[in-house]
GROMACS .gro file of C-alpha atoms in nm:
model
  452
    1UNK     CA    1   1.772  -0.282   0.049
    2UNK     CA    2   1.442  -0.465   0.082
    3UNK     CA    3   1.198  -0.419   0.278
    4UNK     CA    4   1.002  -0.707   0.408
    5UNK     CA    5   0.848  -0.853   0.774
    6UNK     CA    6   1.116  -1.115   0.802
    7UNK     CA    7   1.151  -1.301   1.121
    8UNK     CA    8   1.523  -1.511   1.142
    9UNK     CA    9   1.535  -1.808   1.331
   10UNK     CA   10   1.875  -1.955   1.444
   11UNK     CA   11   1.858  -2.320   1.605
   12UNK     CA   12   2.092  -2.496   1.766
   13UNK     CA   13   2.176  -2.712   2.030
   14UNK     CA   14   2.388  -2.695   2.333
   15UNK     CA   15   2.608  -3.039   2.273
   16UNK     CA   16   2.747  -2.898   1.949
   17UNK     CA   17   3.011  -2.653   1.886
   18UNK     CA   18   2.837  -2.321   1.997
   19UNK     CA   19   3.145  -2.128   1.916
   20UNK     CA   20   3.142  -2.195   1.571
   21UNK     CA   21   2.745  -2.176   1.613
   22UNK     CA   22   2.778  -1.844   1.739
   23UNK     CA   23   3.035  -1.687   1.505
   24UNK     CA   24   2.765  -1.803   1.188
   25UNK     CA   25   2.485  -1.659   1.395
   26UNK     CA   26   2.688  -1.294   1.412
   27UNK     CA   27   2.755  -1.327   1.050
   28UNK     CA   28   2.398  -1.416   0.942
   29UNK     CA   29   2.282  -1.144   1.120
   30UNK     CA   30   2.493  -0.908   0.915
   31UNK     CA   31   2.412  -1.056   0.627
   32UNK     CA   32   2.044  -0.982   0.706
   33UNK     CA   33   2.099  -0.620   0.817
   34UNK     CA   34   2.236  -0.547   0.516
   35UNK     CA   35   1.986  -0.700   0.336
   36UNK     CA   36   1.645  -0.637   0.484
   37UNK     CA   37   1.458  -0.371   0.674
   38UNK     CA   38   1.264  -0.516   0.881
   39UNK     CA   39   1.398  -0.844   0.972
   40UNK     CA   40   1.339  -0.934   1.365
   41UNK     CA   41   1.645  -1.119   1.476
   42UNK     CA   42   1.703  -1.278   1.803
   43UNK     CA   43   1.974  -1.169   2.090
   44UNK     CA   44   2.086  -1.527   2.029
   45UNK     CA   45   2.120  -1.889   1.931
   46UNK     CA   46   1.795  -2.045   1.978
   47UNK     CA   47   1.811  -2.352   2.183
   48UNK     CA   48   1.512  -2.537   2.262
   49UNK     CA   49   1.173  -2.575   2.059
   50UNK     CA   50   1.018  -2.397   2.350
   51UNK     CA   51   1.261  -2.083   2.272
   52UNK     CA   52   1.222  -2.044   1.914
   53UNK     CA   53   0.833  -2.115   1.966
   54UNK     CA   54   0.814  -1.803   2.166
   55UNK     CA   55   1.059  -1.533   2.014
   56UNK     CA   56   0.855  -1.647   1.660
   57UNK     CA   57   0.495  -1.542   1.832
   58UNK     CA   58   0.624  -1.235   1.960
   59UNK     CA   59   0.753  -1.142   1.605
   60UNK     CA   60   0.438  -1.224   1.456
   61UNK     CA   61   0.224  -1.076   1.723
   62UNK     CA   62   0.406  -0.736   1.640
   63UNK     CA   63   0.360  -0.733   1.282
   64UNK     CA   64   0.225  -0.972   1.008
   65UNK     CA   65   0.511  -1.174   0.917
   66UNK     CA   66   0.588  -1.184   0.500
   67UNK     CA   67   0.854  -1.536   0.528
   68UNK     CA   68   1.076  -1.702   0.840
   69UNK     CA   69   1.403  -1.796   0.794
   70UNK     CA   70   1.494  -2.089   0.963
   71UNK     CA   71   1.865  -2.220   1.001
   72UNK     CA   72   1.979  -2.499   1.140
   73UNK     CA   73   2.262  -2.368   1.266
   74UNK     CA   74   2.356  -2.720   1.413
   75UNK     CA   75   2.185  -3.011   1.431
   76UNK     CA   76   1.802  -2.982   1.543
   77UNK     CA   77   1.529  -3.248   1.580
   78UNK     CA   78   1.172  -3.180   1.439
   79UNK     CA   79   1.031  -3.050   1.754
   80UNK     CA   80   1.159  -2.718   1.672
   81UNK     CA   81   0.978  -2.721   1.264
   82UNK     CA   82   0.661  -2.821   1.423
   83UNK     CA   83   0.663  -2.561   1.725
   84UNK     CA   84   0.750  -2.310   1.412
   85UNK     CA   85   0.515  -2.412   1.161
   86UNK     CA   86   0.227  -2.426   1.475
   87UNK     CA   87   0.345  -2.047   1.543
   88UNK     CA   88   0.281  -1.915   1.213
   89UNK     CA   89   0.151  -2.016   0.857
   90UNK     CA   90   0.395  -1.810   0.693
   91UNK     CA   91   0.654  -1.887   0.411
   92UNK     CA   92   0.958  -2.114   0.561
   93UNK     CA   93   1.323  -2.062   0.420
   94UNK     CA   94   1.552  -2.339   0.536
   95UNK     CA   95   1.951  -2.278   0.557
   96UNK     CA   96   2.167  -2.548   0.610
   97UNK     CA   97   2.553  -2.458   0.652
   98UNK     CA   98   2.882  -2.609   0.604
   99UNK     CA   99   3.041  -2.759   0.840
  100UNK     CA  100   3.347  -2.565   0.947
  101UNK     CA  101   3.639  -2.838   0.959
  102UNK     CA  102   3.672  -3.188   0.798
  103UNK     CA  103   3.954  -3.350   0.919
  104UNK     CA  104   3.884  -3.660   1.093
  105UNK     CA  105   3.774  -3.506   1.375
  106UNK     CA  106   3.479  -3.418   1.569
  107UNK     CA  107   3.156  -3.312   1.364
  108UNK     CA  108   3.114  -2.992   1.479
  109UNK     CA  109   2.778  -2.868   1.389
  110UNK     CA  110   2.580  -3.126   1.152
  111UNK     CA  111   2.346  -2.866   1.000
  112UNK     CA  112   2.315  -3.095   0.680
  113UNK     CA  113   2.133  -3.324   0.890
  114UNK     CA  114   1.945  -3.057   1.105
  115UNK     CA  115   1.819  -2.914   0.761
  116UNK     CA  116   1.708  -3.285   0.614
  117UNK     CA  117   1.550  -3.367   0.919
  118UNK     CA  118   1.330  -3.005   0.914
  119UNK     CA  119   1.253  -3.071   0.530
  120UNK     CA  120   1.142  -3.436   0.601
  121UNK     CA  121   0.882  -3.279   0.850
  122UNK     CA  122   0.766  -3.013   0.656
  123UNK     CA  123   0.682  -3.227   0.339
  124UNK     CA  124   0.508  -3.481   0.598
  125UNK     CA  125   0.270  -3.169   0.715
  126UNK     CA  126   0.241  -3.020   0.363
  127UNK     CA  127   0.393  -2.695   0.421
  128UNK     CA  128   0.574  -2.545   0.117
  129UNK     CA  129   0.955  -2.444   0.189
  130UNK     CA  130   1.281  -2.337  -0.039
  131UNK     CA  131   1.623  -2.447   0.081
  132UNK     CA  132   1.962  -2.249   0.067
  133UNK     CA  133   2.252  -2.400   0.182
  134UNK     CA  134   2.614  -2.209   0.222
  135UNK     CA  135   2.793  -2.014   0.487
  136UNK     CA  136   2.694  -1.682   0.557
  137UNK     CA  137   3.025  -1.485   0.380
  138UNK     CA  138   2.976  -1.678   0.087
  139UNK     CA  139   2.865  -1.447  -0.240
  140UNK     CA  140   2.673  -1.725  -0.376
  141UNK     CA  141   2.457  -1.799  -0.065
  142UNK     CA  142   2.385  -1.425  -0.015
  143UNK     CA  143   2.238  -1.398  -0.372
  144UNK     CA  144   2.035  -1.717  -0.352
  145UNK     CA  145   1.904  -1.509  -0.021
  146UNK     CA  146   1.848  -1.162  -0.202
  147UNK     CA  147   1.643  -1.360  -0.475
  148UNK     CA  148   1.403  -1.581  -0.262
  149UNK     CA  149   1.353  -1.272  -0.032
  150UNK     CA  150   1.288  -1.031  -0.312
  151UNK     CA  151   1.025  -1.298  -0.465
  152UNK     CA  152   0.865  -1.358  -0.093
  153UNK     CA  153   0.798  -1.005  -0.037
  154UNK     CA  154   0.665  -1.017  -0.382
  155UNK     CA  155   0.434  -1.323  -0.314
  156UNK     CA  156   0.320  -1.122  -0.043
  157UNK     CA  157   0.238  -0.807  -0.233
  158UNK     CA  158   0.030  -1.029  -0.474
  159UNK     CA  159  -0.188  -1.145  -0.200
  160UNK     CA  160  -0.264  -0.780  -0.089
  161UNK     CA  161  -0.321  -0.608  -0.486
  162UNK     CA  162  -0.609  -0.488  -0.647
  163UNK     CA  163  -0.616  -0.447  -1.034
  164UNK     CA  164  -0.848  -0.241  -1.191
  165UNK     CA  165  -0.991  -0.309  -1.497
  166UNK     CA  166  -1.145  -0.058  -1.679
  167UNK     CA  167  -1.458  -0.201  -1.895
  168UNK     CA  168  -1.469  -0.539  -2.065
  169UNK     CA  169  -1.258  -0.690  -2.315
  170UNK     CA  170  -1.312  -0.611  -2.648
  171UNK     CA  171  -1.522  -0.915  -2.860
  172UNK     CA  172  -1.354  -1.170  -2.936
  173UNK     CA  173  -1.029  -1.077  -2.689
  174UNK     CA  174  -1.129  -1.407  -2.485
  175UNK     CA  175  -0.741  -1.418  -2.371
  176UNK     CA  176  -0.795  -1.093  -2.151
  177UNK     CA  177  -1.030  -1.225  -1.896
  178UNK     CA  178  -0.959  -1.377  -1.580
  179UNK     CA  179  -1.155  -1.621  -1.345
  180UNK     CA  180  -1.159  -1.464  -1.029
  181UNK     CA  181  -1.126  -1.766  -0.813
  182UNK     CA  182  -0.817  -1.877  -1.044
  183UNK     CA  183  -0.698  -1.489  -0.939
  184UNK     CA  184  -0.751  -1.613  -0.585
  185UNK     CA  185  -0.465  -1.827  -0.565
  186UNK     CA  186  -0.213  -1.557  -0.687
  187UNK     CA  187  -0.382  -1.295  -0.465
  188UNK     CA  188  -0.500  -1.035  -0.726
  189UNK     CA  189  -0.854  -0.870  -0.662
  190UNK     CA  190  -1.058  -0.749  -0.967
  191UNK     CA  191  -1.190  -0.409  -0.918
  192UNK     CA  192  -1.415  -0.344  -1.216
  193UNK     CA  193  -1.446   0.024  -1.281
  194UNK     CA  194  -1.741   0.145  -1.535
  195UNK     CA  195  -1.570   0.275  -1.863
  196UNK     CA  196  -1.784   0.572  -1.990
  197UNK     CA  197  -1.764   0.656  -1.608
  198UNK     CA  198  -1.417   0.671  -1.669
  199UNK     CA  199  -1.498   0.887  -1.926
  200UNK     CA  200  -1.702   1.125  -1.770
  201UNK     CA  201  -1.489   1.170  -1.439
  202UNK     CA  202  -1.191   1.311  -1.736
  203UNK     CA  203  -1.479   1.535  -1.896
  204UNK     CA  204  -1.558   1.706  -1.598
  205UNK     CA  205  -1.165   1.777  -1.498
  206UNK     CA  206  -1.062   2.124  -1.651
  207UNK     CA  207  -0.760   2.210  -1.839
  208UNK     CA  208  -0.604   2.328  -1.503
  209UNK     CA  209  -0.679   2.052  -1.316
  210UNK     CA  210  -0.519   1.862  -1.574
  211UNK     CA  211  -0.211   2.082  -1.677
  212UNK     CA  212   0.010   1.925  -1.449
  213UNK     CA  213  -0.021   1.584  -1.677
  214UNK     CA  214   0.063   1.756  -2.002
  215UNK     CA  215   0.392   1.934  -1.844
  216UNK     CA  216   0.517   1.575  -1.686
  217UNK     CA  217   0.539   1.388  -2.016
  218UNK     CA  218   0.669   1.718  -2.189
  219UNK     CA  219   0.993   1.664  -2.167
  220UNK     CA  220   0.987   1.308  -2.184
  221UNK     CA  221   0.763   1.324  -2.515
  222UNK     CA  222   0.884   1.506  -2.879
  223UNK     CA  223   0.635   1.637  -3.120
  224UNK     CA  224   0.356   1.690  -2.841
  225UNK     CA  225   0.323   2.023  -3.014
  226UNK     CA  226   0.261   1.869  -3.344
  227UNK     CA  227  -0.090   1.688  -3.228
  228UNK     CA  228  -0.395   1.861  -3.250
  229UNK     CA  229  -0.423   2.028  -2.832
  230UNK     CA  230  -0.750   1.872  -2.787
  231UNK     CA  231  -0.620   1.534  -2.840
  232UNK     CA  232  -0.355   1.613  -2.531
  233UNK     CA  233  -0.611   1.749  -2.288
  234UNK     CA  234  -0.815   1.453  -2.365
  235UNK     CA  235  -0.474   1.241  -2.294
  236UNK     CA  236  -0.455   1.475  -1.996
  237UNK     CA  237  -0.782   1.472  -1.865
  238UNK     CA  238  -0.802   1.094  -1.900
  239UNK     CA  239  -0.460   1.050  -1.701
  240UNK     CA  240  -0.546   1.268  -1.469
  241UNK     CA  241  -0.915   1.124  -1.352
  242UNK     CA  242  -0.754   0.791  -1.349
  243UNK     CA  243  -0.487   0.836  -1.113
  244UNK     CA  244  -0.703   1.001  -0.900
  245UNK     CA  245  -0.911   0.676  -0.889
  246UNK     CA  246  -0.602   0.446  -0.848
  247UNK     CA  247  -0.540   0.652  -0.558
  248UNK     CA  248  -0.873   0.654  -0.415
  249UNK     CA  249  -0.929   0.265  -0.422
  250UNK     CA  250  -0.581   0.173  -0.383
  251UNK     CA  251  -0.543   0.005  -0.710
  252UNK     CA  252  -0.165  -0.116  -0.819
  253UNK     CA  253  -0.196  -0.185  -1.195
  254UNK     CA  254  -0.473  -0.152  -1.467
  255UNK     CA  255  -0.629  -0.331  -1.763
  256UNK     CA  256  -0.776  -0.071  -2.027
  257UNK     CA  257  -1.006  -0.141  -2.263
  258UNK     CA  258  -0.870   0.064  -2.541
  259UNK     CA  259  -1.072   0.009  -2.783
  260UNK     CA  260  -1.364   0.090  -2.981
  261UNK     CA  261  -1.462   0.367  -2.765
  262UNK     CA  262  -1.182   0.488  -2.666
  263UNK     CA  263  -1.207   0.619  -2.963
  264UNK     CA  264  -1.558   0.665  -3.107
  265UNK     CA  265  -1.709   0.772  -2.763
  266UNK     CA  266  -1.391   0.971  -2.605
  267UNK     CA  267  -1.181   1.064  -2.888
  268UNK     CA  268  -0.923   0.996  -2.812
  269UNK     CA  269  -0.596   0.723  -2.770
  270UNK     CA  270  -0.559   0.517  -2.444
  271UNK     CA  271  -0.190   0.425  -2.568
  272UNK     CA  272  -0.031   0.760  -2.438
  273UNK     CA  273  -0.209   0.704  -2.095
  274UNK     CA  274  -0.117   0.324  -2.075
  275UNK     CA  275   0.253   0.450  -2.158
  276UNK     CA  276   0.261   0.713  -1.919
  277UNK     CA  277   0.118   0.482  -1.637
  278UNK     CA  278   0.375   0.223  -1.671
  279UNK     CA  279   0.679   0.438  -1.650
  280UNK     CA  280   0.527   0.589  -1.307
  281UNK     CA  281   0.539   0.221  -1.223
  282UNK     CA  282   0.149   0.152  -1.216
  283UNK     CA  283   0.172  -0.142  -1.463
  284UNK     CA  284  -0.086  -0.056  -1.799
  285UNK     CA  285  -0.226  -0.312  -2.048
  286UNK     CA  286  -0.426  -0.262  -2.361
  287UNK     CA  287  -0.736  -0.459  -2.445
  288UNK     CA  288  -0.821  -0.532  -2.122
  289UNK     CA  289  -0.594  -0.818  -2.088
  290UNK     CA  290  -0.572  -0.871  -1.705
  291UNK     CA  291  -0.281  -1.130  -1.674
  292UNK     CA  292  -0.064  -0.903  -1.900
  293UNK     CA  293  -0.071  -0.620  -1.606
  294UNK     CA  294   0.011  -0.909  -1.384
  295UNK     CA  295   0.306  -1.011  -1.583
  296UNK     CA  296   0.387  -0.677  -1.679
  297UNK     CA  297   0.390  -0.590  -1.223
  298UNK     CA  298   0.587  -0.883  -1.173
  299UNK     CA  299   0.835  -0.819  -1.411
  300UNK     CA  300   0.838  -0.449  -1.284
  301UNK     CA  301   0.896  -0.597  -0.909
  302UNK     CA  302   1.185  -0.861  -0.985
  303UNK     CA  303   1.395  -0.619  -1.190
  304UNK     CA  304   1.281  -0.228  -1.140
  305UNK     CA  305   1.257  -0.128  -1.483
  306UNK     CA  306   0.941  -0.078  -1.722
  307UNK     CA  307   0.833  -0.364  -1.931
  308UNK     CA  308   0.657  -0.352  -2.250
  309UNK     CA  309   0.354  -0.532  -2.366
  310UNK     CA  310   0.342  -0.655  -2.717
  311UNK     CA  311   0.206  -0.874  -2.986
  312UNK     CA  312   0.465  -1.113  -3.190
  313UNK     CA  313   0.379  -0.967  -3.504
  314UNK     CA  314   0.674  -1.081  -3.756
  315UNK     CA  315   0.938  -1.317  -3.793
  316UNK     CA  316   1.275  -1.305  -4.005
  317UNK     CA  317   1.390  -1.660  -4.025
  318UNK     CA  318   1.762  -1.492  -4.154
  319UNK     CA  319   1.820  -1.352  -3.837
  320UNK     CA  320   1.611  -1.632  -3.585
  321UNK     CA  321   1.415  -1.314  -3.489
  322UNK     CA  322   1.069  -1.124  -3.436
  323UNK     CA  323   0.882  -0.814  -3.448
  324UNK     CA  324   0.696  -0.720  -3.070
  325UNK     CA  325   0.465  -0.439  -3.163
  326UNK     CA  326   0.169  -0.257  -3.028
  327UNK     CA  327  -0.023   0.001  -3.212
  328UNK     CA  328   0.077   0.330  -2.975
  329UNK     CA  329   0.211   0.212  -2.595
  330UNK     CA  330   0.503   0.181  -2.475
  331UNK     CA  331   0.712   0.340  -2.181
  332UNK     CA  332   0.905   0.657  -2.269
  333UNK     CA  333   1.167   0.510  -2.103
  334UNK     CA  334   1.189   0.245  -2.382
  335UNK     CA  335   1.257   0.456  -2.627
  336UNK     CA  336   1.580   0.370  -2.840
  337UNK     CA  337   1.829   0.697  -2.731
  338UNK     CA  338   1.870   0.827  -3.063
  339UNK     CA  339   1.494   0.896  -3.121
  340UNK     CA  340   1.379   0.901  -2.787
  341UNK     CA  341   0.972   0.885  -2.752
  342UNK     CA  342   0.790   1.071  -3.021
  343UNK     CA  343   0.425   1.180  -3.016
  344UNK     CA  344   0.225   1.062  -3.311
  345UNK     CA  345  -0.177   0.963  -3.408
  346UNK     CA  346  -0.307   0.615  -3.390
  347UNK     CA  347  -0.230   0.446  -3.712
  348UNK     CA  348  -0.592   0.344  -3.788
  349UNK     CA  349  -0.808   0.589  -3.627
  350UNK     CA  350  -0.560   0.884  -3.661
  351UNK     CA  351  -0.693   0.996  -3.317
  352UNK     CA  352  -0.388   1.129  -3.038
  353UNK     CA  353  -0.180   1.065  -2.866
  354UNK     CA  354  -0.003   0.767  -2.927
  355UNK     CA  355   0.337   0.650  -2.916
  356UNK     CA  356   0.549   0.621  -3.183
  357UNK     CA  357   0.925   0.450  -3.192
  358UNK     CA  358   1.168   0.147  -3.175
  359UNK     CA  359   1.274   0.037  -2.855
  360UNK     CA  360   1.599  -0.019  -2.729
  361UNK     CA  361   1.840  -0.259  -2.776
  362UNK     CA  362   1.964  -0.507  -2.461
  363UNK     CA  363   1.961  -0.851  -2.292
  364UNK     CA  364   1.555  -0.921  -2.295
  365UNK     CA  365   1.332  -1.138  -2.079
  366UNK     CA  366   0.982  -1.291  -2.221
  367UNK     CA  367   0.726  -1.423  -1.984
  368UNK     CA  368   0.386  -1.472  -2.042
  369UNK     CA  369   0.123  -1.570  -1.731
  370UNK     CA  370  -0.206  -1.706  -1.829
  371UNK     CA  371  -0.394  -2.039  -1.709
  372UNK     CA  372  -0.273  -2.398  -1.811
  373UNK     CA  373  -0.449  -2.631  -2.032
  374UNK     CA  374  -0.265  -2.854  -1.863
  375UNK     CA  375  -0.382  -2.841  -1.502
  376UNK     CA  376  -0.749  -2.674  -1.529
  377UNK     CA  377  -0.760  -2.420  -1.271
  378UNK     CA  378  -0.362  -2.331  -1.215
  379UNK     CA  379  -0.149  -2.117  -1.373
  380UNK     CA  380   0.181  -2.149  -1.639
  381UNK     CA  381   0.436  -1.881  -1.719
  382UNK     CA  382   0.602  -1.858  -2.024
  383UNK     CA  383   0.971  -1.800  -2.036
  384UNK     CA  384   1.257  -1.748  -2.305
  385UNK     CA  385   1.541  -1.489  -2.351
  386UNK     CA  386   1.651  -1.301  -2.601
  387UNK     CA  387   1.791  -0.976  -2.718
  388UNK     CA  388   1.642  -0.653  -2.810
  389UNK     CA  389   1.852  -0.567  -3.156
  390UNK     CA  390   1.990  -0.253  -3.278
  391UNK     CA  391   1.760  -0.197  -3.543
  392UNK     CA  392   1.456   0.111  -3.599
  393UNK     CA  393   1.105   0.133  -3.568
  394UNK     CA  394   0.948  -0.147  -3.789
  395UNK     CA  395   0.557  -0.078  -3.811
  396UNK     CA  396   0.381   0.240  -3.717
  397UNK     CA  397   0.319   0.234  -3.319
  398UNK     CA  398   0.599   0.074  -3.100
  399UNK     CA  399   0.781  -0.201  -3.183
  400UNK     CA  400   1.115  -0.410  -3.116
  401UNK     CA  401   1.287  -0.687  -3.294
  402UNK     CA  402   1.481  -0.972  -3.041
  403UNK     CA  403   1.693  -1.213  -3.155
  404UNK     CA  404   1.585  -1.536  -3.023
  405UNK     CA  405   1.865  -1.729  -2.979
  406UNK     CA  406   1.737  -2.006  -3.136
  407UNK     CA  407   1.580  -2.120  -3.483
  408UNK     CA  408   1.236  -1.870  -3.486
  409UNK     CA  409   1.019  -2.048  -3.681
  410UNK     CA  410   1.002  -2.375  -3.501
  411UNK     CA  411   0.987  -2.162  -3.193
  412UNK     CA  412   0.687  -1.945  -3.304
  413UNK     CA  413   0.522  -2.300  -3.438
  414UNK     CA  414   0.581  -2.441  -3.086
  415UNK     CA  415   0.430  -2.066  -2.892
  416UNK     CA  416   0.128  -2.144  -3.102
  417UNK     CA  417   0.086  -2.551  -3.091
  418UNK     CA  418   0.094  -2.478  -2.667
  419UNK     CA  419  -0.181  -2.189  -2.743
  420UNK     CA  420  -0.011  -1.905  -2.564
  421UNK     CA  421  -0.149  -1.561  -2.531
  422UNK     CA  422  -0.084  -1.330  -2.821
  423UNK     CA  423   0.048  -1.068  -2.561
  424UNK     CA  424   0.393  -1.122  -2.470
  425UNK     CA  425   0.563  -0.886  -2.161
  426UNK     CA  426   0.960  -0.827  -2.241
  427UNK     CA  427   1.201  -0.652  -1.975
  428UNK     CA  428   1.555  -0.569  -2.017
  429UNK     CA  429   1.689  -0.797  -1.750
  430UNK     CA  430   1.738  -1.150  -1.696
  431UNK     CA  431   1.494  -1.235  -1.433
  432UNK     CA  432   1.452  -1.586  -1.530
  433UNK     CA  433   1.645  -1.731  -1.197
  434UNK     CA  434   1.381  -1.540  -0.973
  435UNK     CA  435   1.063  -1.609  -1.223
  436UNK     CA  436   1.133  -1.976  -1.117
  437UNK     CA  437   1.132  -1.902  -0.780
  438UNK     CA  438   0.834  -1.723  -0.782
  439UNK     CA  439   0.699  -2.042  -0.996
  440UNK     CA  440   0.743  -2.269  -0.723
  441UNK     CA  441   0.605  -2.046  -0.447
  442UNK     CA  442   0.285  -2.007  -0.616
  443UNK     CA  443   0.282  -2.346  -0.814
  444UNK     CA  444   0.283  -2.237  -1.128
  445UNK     CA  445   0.417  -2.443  -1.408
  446UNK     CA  446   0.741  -2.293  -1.582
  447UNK     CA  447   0.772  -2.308  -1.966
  448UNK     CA  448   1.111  -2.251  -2.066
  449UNK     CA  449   1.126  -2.258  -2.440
  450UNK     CA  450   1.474  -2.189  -2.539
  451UNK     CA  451   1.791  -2.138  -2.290
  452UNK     CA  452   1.659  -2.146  -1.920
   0.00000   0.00000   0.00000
């Protein structure tokens, strides 16, 4: 069940049929119990602009409202959208429903025209809205209403987040950055936390302060007994000091810059941290790259389940498929079964711990979120599907191959002419019906690039 400030506004009028009105009002409300926590539903039908003005500012004077659903139960005129939209600048769901007979009698309820006339008036003030349209029982309207809830309460969580990005990106990682006042419009706040601060908050932790980071990932992790211990306290340490700061500021994902000195200066790998992180559900990216923990969150959000952050490293035209890899991250949880997470050294700095397998096969969702060339100063999302094949580790570090569904090269020629982001986030889940949603709420421009 979600939970969400959700305020549900039935309207109607008295020269319709209110009995039919009525029985749709009961079953909406059902609907939305079963659905949300947190949804403020009236004791009725509400009749008059005057009504639904009122029960909407007592909902919102209670708590901060996340989206209002508004159905036209019947037919409605516009008073009622601007009394509504005067109450509270909130997100507006419209829902139209069916009418209950057609049979060359009366027309009972005219919601279709209730819901145009509400739409017409909203696009005249410039107020953003989604529509649904359906009965209450039907399976099809209550899923359309599970998605465009779940992606409210996310576009609401945006606006409230703070990411913390710990040091710069590395030279020449120009893709990692973000303009804060682009951020803005998503809701994201950059916290900037001081790197060899960082460092020296883990330093001054002691092994028993940090024990209790070494014994969670024990049993999640083989061959931790295999890497020289100082490497794991320092993986320890590190984890520890961290989450202790994401705590203390309130932070709800990170960018790490991994690299140089990570190693030169700590001595250690960031990968095991980053890993770690992201199957507690605090979204981790390498080199810094800030839009990458804000794909890597939203794909978290819509579907539940770690993503994994990777570079398209290798294509094999005979199968229409590519290599994701990263040098040492990856969520335990991503392990393929038979291998399961194994402990290892980075593959060029032979430093600890890092991550080392293939990831599991499944259905597989690609997005990408990064500014548009397009439209200076808004946002695009990259999206294609695939599948996560049965096949083992490729490259030292974590890696996957997905079938594309489509022919690769001209699909890796096309990723490159548009100049997307050499970090691609994969989840195992097909999200892609909800990443559009979220798309229009936020007006970002959707690239599909394969089947949508």
């Amino acid at each position: 069940m979600l939970t969400m400030n959700l305020a549900f506004l039935p309207l109607a009028r008295p020269t319709f049929d209110i009995e039919t009105a009525n029985t749709y009002f009961a079953q909406s409300c059902e609907l939305l119990k079963q659905q949300v926590d947190g949804c403020r539903l009236p004791e009725g039908l509400l009749m008059s602009p005057e009504e639904a003005g009122a029960f909407l500012r007592q909902a919102a004077a209670e708590t901060e409202l996340d989206a209002v659903l508004v159905q036209a139960t019947t037919f409605i005129d516009a008073r009622f959208i601007l009394e509504i939209m005067d109450a509270t600048e909130a997100p507006i769901l419209l829902w139209g429903v069916r009418e209950p007979r057609v049979n060359g009698t009366r027309l009972s309820l005219n919601s279709m025209t209730g819901i145009n006339n509400l739409a017409n008036s909203l696009v005249a003030k410039g107020r953003k809205f989604a529509l649904l349209f359906g009965n209450p029982a039907e399976e099809a309207l209550a899923r359309e209403l599970g998605s465009q809830l779940k992606v409210l309460s996310l576009v609401r969580q945006l606006s409230r987040l703070k990411i913390g990005v710990i040091g710069d990106q590395p030279d020449g990682f120009l893709f990692s950055g973000a303009d804060a006042g682009m951020l803005a419009k998503l809701g994201p706040q950059i916290v900037e936390l001081d790197l060899r601060q960082a460092f020296d908050r883990a330093n001054e932790l002691s092994e028993a302060e940090a024990q209790a980071a070494v014994e969670a990932v024990s049993g999640q992790v083989k061959g931790l007994e295999l890497i020289p211990p100082e490497g794991v306290m320092k993986f320890a340490r590190f984890q520890t000091a961290l989450q202790q700061q994401i705590q203390e500021l309130g932070i709800a994902m990170v960018a790490v810059r991994c690299w140089p000195e990570f190693f030169t200066d700590y001595g250690a790998a960031a990968c095991s941290t980053v890993s770690s992180l992201i199957d507690q559900g605090v979204m981790a990216s390498c080199e810094a790259d800030i839009h990458g923990a804000i794909t890597m969150h939203i794909q978290r959000q819509l579907c539940g389940s770690a993503p994994y952050l990777g570079d398209l490293v290798h294509i094999d035209e005979t199968k229409d498929s590519g290599v994701f890899w990263h040098c040492g991250a990856g969520a335990f949880s991503l392990a393929r079964p038979d291998t399961g997470a194994v402990a290892g050294l980075h593959p060029n700095r032979k430093l600890g711990f890092t991550l080392e397998f293939g990831l599991k096969p499944g259905e597989v969702s690609i997005h990408r979120l990064g500014p548009d060339p397009s439209r200076p100063g808004e946002y695009r999302m990259l999206m294609m599907k695939g599948d996560a094949l049965d096949e083992p580790q490729k490259f030292w570090g974590t890696s996957v191959e997905v079938g594309f569904r489509q022919p690769v090269v001209p699909l890796m020629k096309e990723l490159m002419r548009q100049g997307f982001e050499p970090h691609y986030s994969l989840v195992y889940a097909d999200i892609n019906e909800e990443m559009n949603i979220l798309c229009d709420w936020l007006d970002i421009r959707p690239v599909v690039l394969g089947e949508a």
